[in-house]
Coordinates of C-alpha atoms and ligand atoms in Angstrom, one line a residue:
M1 CA 0.0 0.0 0.0
A2 CA 1.3 3.4 -0.9
E3 CA 2.3 5.9 1.9
T4 CA 2.5 9.6 1.3
F5 CA 5.2 12.0 2.4
A6 CA 5.9 15.7 1.7
A7 CA 8.7 18.3 2.0
P8 CA 8.4 22.0 1.5
G9 CA 10.3 24.7 -0.4
R10 CA 11.5 27.7 1.6
V11 CA 12.2 31.4 1.7
N12 CA 15.1 32.7 3.6
L13 CA 14.1 35.6 5.8
I14 CA 17.7 36.7 6.1
G15 CA 21.2 35.2 6.2
E16 CA 22.1 34.8 2.6
H17 CA 25.4 33.3 1.3
T18 CA 26.3 32.7 4.9
D19 CA 25.6 29.0 5.2
Y20 CA 28.8 27.8 3.5
C21 CA 30.8 30.3 5.6
D22 CA 29.6 28.4 8.8
G23 CA 27.3 31.3 9.5
F24 CA 23.7 32.0 10.5
V25 CA 20.5 31.6 8.5
L26 CA 16.8 32.3 9.2
P27 CA 14.5 30.5 6.7
F28 CA 10.9 29.4 7.0
A29 CA 9.1 26.7 5.1
L30 CA 6.6 27.5 2.4
P31 CA 3.2 25.9 2.0
H32 CA 4.4 24.8 -1.4
R33 CA 5.8 21.3 -1.2
T34 CA 6.8 18.2 -3.1
V35 CA 4.6 15.2 -2.3
V36 CA 5.7 11.6 -2.8
S37 CA 3.5 8.6 -2.9
A38 CA 5.8 5.7 -2.1
T39 CA 5.4 1.9 -2.3
L40 CA 7.9 -0.6 -1.0
L41 CA 9.6 -3.0 -3.5
D42 CA 11.2 -6.3 -2.5
R43 CA 14.4 -5.6 -4.6
P44 CA 16.9 -2.7 -4.8
E45 CA 15.3 -0.9 -7.6
W46 CA 13.6 2.5 -7.8
T47 CA 10.9 3.6 -10.2
V48 CA 10.2 7.4 -10.1
T49 CA 7.5 9.2 -11.9
S50 CA 7.2 13.0 -12.2
R51 CA 5.4 15.2 -14.6
G52 CA 4.4 12.2 -16.8
E53 CA 8.0 10.9 -17.1
T54 CA 9.1 7.6 -15.5
V55 CA 12.7 6.6 -14.8
T56 CA 13.7 3.2 -13.4
F57 CA 17.2 2.7 -11.9
D58 CA 19.1 0.2 -9.8
L59 CA 22.4 0.4 -8.1
S60 CA 24.4 0.1 -11.3
T61 CA 22.5 2.6 -13.4
P62 CA 24.1 6.1 -13.8
V63 CA 21.2 8.6 -13.5
T64 CA 21.2 12.1 -14.9
G65 CA 18.5 14.8 -15.2
W66 CA 15.8 15.4 -12.6
A67 CA 15.9 11.8 -11.4
A68 CA 19.5 12.3 -10.3
Y69 CA 18.1 14.1 -7.3
V70 CA 16.3 10.9 -6.3
A71 CA 19.3 8.6 -7.2
G72 CA 21.5 11.0 -5.2
V73 CA 19.5 10.5 -2.1
V74 CA 19.6 6.7 -2.5
W75 CA 23.4 6.9 -3.0
A76 CA 24.0 9.3 0.0
L77 CA 22.0 7.0 2.3
R78 CA 23.9 3.9 1.1
D79 CA 27.2 5.7 1.3
A80 CA 26.5 6.5 4.9
G81 CA 25.9 2.8 5.6
Y82 CA 22.1 2.6 5.5
T83 CA 20.2 -0.2 3.8
V84 CA 17.9 1.6 1.4
P85 CA 14.6 -0.1 0.4
G86 CA 13.6 -0.3 -3.2
A87 CA 10.5 1.7 -4.0
V88 CA 8.0 3.0 -6.5
L89 CA 7.9 6.8 -6.0
D90 CA 5.2 9.0 -7.6
L91 CA 6.1 12.7 -7.3
S92 CA 4.1 15.8 -7.6
S93 CA 5.1 19.3 -6.6
D94 CA 3.7 22.9 -6.5
V95 CA 7.1 24.4 -5.6
P96 CA 7.8 26.8 -8.4
L97 CA 10.8 25.5 -10.4
G98 CA 13.9 27.6 -11.0
A99 CA 12.6 30.4 -8.8
G100 CA 15.2 30.0 -6.0
L101 CA 12.5 28.6 -3.6
S102 CA 14.4 25.2 -3.1
S103 CA 12.4 23.0 -5.4
S104 CA 15.4 20.6 -5.5
A105 CA 15.7 20.4 -1.7
A106 CA 12.0 19.8 -1.5
L107 CA 12.4 16.9 -3.9
E108 CA 15.5 15.5 -2.1
C109 CA 13.9 15.8 1.3
A110 CA 10.6 14.3 0.3
V111 CA 12.3 11.3 -1.2
L112 CA 14.6 11.0 1.8
T113 CA 11.7 11.1 4.2
A114 CA 9.9 8.4 2.2
L115 CA 12.9 6.1 2.1
V116 CA 13.7 6.6 5.8
S117 CA 10.1 5.7 6.7
L118 CA 9.7 2.7 4.3
G119 CA 13.1 1.3 5.4
G120 CA 12.4 1.9 9.1
L121 CA 15.7 3.8 9.3
D122 CA 16.6 5.6 12.5
I123 CA 18.2 8.9 11.3
P124 CA 18.0 12.1 13.4
L125 CA 16.6 15.1 11.5
P126 CA 19.9 17.2 11.3
E127 CA 21.7 14.1 9.8
R128 CA 18.9 13.9 7.2
A129 CA 19.5 17.4 6.2
F130 CA 23.2 16.7 5.7
L131 CA 22.4 13.5 3.7
A132 CA 20.1 15.5 1.3
Q133 CA 22.8 18.1 0.9
R134 CA 25.4 15.4 0.2
A135 CA 23.1 14.0 -2.5
E136 CA 23.1 17.4 -4.2
N137 CA 26.8 18.2 -3.7
A138 CA 28.4 14.8 -4.5
Y139 CA 25.9 13.1 -6.8
V140 CA 24.1 15.9 -8.7
G141 CA 27.3 18.1 -8.5
V142 CA 25.8 21.4 -7.2
P143 CA 28.1 22.9 -4.5
C144 CA 25.2 24.3 -2.3
G145 CA 25.4 24.9 1.4
I146 CA 23.1 23.4 4.1
L147 CA 20.4 26.1 4.1
D148 CA 17.8 24.6 1.7
Q149 CA 17.9 21.0 2.9
A150 CA 17.9 22.1 6.6
A151 CA 15.0 24.4 6.0
S152 CA 13.0 21.7 4.3
T153 CA 13.8 19.2 7.0
L154 CA 13.8 21.2 10.2
C155 CA 11.3 24.1 9.8
T156 CA 8.1 24.0 11.8
E157 CA 4.7 25.7 11.3
G158 CA 4.5 29.3 12.6
H159 CA 8.2 29.6 13.1
A160 CA 11.4 30.8 11.4
L161 CA 14.3 28.5 11.9
F162 CA 17.4 30.2 13.4
L163 CA 20.2 27.9 12.4
D164 CA 23.9 27.9 13.2
C165 CA 25.3 26.3 10.0
R166 CA 28.5 25.3 11.7
T167 CA 26.9 23.2 14.5
L168 CA 23.4 22.9 13.2
A169 CA 22.3 24.2 16.7
M170 CA 18.8 25.6 16.1
E171 CA 16.1 27.6 17.6
Q172 CA 12.5 27.8 16.4
I173 CA 11.6 31.5 16.5
P174 CA 7.9 32.3 16.7
F175 CA 7.1 34.3 13.6
D176 CA 3.5 35.5 13.9
L177 CA 3.0 37.7 10.8
A178 CA -0.8 37.6 10.9
G179 CA -0.9 38.5 14.6
S180 CA 1.1 41.7 13.8
G181 CA -1.2 42.6 10.8
L182 CA 1.8 41.9 8.5
A183 CA 2.5 39.7 5.5
I184 CA 5.5 38.5 3.6
L185 CA 4.9 38.9 -0.1
V186 CA 7.0 36.7 -2.3
I187 CA 7.7 38.3 -5.7
D188 CA 8.8 35.8 -8.3
T189 CA 10.7 38.0 -10.8
R190 CA 10.9 35.2 -13.4
A191 CA 14.2 36.7 -14.4
P192 CA 16.1 34.1 -16.4
H193 CA 18.8 32.4 -14.3
S194 CA 22.1 32.7 -16.2
H195 CA 25.6 31.6 -15.1
V196 CA 24.1 30.6 -11.7
D197 CA 26.2 27.6 -11.0
G198 CA 29.6 29.2 -12.0
E199 CA 28.9 32.4 -10.2
Y200 CA 27.7 30.6 -7.0
A201 CA 30.9 28.5 -7.0
A202 CA 33.0 31.6 -7.5
R203 CA 31.4 33.3 -4.5
R204 CA 32.2 30.2 -2.4
T205 CA 35.8 30.2 -3.5
A206 CA 36.2 33.9 -2.8
C207 CA 34.9 33.4 0.7
E208 CA 37.1 30.4 1.3
S209 CA 40.2 32.3 0.0
A210 CA 39.4 35.3 2.2
A211 CA 39.0 33.1 5.3
Q212 CA 42.3 31.4 4.5
A213 CA 44.1 34.7 4.0
L214 CA 42.8 35.9 7.4
G215 CA 43.9 32.6 9.0
V216 CA 40.4 31.7 10.2
P217 CA 38.5 28.5 9.6
A218 CA 35.6 30.3 7.9
L219 CA 34.3 33.9 7.5
R220 CA 32.0 33.2 10.4
D221 CA 35.1 33.7 12.5
A222 CA 36.3 37.0 10.9
T223 CA 35.5 40.5 12.1
L224 CA 35.1 43.8 10.2
G225 CA 38.3 45.1 11.8
Q226 CA 40.3 42.3 10.1
L227 CA 39.2 43.4 6.6
S228 CA 42.1 45.8 6.3
L229 CA 44.4 42.8 6.4
L230 CA 43.1 41.7 3.0
D231 CA 44.9 43.1 0.0
N232 CA 42.4 41.8 -2.6
P233 CA 39.5 44.4 -2.8
L234 CA 37.1 41.7 -4.2
W235 CA 37.6 39.5 -1.1
V236 CA 37.1 42.6 1.1
R237 CA 33.7 43.1 -0.4
R238 CA 32.7 39.5 -0.3
A239 CA 33.9 39.1 3.3
R240 CA 32.2 42.3 4.4
H241 CA 28.9 41.0 3.1
V242 CA 29.2 37.7 5.1
I243 CA 30.4 39.4 8.3
T244 CA 27.6 42.1 8.2
E245 CA 25.0 39.6 7.1
N246 CA 25.7 37.3 10.1
Q247 CA 25.2 40.2 12.4
R248 CA 22.0 41.2 10.7
V249 CA 20.6 37.7 11.3
L250 CA 21.5 38.0 15.0
D251 CA 19.8 41.4 15.1
V252 CA 16.6 40.1 13.4
V253 CA 16.4 37.2 15.8
S254 CA 16.7 39.6 18.8
L255 CA 14.0 41.9 17.3
L256 CA 11.7 38.9 16.8
H257 CA 12.3 37.7 20.3
S258 CA 11.0 41.2 21.5
G259 CA 8.0 40.9 19.2
R260 CA 9.2 43.8 17.0
V261 CA 8.4 42.2 13.7
R262 CA 7.9 45.5 11.8
D263 CA 11.4 46.7 12.9
I264 CA 13.2 43.9 11.0
G265 CA 12.3 45.7 7.7
P266 CA 15.4 47.9 7.5
L267 CA 17.6 44.9 8.2
L268 CA 16.0 43.0 5.3
T269 CA 16.7 46.0 3.0
A270 CA 20.3 46.4 4.3
S271 CA 20.8 42.7 3.4
H272 CA 19.7 43.3 -0.1
V273 CA 21.9 46.3 -0.5
S274 CA 24.9 44.2 0.7
L275 CA 24.0 41.4 -1.7
R276 CA 23.7 43.9 -4.5
D277 CA 26.8 46.0 -3.8
D278 CA 29.3 43.8 -2.0
F279 CA 28.3 40.3 -2.9
E280 CA 27.1 41.2 -6.4
V281 CA 24.5 38.4 -6.8
T282 CA 21.5 40.5 -7.7
V283 CA 20.1 41.3 -11.2
P284 CA 18.1 44.4 -12.4
E285 CA 14.8 42.5 -11.9
L286 CA 15.6 41.8 -8.2
D287 CA 16.7 45.4 -7.5
T288 CA 13.7 46.8 -9.3
A289 CA 11.3 44.6 -7.3
V290 CA 12.9 45.7 -4.0
D291 CA 12.9 49.4 -4.9
A292 CA 9.3 49.3 -6.1
A293 CA 8.1 47.4 -3.0
L294 CA 9.8 49.9 -0.7
S295 CA 8.4 52.9 -2.6
A296 CA 4.9 51.5 -2.1
G297 CA 5.3 51.3 1.7
A298 CA 6.9 47.9 2.4
Y299 CA 8.9 47.9 5.7
G300 CA 11.7 46.0 4.1
A301 CA 12.5 43.9 1.0
R302 CA 15.3 41.7 -0.2
M303 CA 16.2 39.0 -2.7
T304 CA 16.0 35.5 -1.1
G305 CA 18.0 32.4 -2.1
G306 CA 21.1 32.3 -4.2
G307 CA 20.4 35.3 -6.4
F308 CA 21.0 35.8 -10.2
G309 CA 17.2 35.8 -10.7
G310 CA 14.6 34.2 -8.5
C311 CA 12.5 35.8 -5.8
V312 CA 12.2 38.9 -3.6
I313 CA 10.4 38.9 -0.3
A314 CA 8.7 42.1 1.0
L315 CA 7.5 42.7 4.5
A316 CA 4.4 44.9 4.5
D317 CA 1.1 45.6 6.3
S318 CA -1.5 43.2 5.0
P319 CA -3.7 46.0 3.7
S320 CA -0.9 47.5 1.6
L321 CA -0.1 44.3 -0.3
P322 CA -2.3 45.3 -3.3
A323 CA -0.4 48.6 -3.6
V324 CA 3.0 46.9 -3.3
E325 CA 1.9 44.4 -6.1
T326 CA 0.7 47.2 -8.3
A327 CA 3.9 49.2 -7.9
V328 CA 6.1 46.2 -8.7
R329 CA 4.0 45.2 -11.7
K330 CA 4.2 48.8 -13.0
A331 CA 8.0 49.1 -12.5
F332 CA 8.5 45.8 -14.4
A333 CA 6.2 46.9 -17.2
D334 CA 8.0 50.2 -17.5
K335 CA 11.4 48.4 -17.8
G336 CA 10.1 45.8 -20.3
F337 CA 10.7 42.9 -17.9
T338 CA 8.6 39.7 -17.9
A339 CA 5.5 40.2 -15.7
P340 CA 6.3 39.0 -12.1
E341 CA 4.2 36.6 -10.1
F342 CA 3.1 37.0 -6.4
F343 CA 2.0 35.0 -3.5
T344 CA 2.0 35.5 0.3
A345 CA 3.8 33.0 2.5
L346 CA 3.1 31.9 6.0
P347 CA 5.6 29.7 7.9
S348 CA 4.6 26.2 7.2
P349 CA 5.6 22.7 8.4
G350 CA 8.8 20.9 7.4
A351 CA 9.1 17.4 5.9
G352 CA 7.0 14.6 7.2
P353 CA 4.3 12.0 6.5
V354 CA 1.0 13.2 5.0
H355 CA -2.0 11.8 6.9
Ligands
GLA401 C1 21.3 28.7 -2.6 C2 22.1 27.5 -1.9 C3 22.1 27.7 -0.4 C4 22.6 29.0 0.0 C5 21.8 30.1 -0.8 C6 22.4 31.5 -0.5 O1 20.0 28.6 -2.2 O2 21.5 26.3 -2.3 O3 22.9 26.7 0.2 O4 24.0 29.2 -0.1 O5 21.9 29.9 -2.2 O6 22.1 31.9 0.8

């Protein structure tokens, strides 16, 4: 009999390009998720169906394309010493693809949750996040950090997840938007992603080089005062983003602890400015969406995810959402950009069985 499991996409409230620097992140799970209907097989073989396409593989089949995310999870579990049950997996998802909302992590984490349950495997949640990341790093070949898989696995309804990416120590921070009369508007700019993988890898390398030059294990350990020791101006800018962004995450967490949700707005905007000017991962569509949202009264706005396209989040009073949407639509039309798409996002549950 088939059992059903799901794992969500995410937005990151703040803490961007900090995860692979051992820093802090603050994502929450979206209501959008990947759902897997899973049936146990009595042999080590996996048949996966998604969007009308079916792929069957066993342990000797090299798998490419979208099914590599599934085969990668099987591989990562086996590589860690677990016995993975064969299965028939039927996938469906409403996480927008290629919008920087972690559709791949949702896929990996949904499949992982299904296989862990079917196989009766005893794997703590943080280790599951690492295994899903390993599938993507080592099997699919994308050098992402832990943010997306941790968010999909560890987030809980009504909370933002404050995560230390060095230790995976975490705190669920109550994030009651509706109770404050506020909403997070997600603006999908639909900007074409170009050079994403190469640019992402280049940012990682620059951060690692800067940390090495400063003699610290990761930029998490560096201070603004040390930046003058770097003679490469590019590394200075990249490191300055990471150091200031980590501090902004801590500042947002402390504001949320005091119930001052509106007051996080300027920190969200400062994060965007830093990603635009120092980390250079924005594109004109992202900057335009942020500027238009702010001009229409949003308390703060920033790109979320890896950048180079994808989504902006804007924090605004619920009644001003229509005005924010109108302003962004108009700014995009004026610049001849593809029309953006909008939805509001409440912090939703992480991966688990669907009853
Ligand atoms: C992508 C990666 C994450 C993280 C973000 C930037 O989403 O998958 O690991 O690095 O970019 O914060």
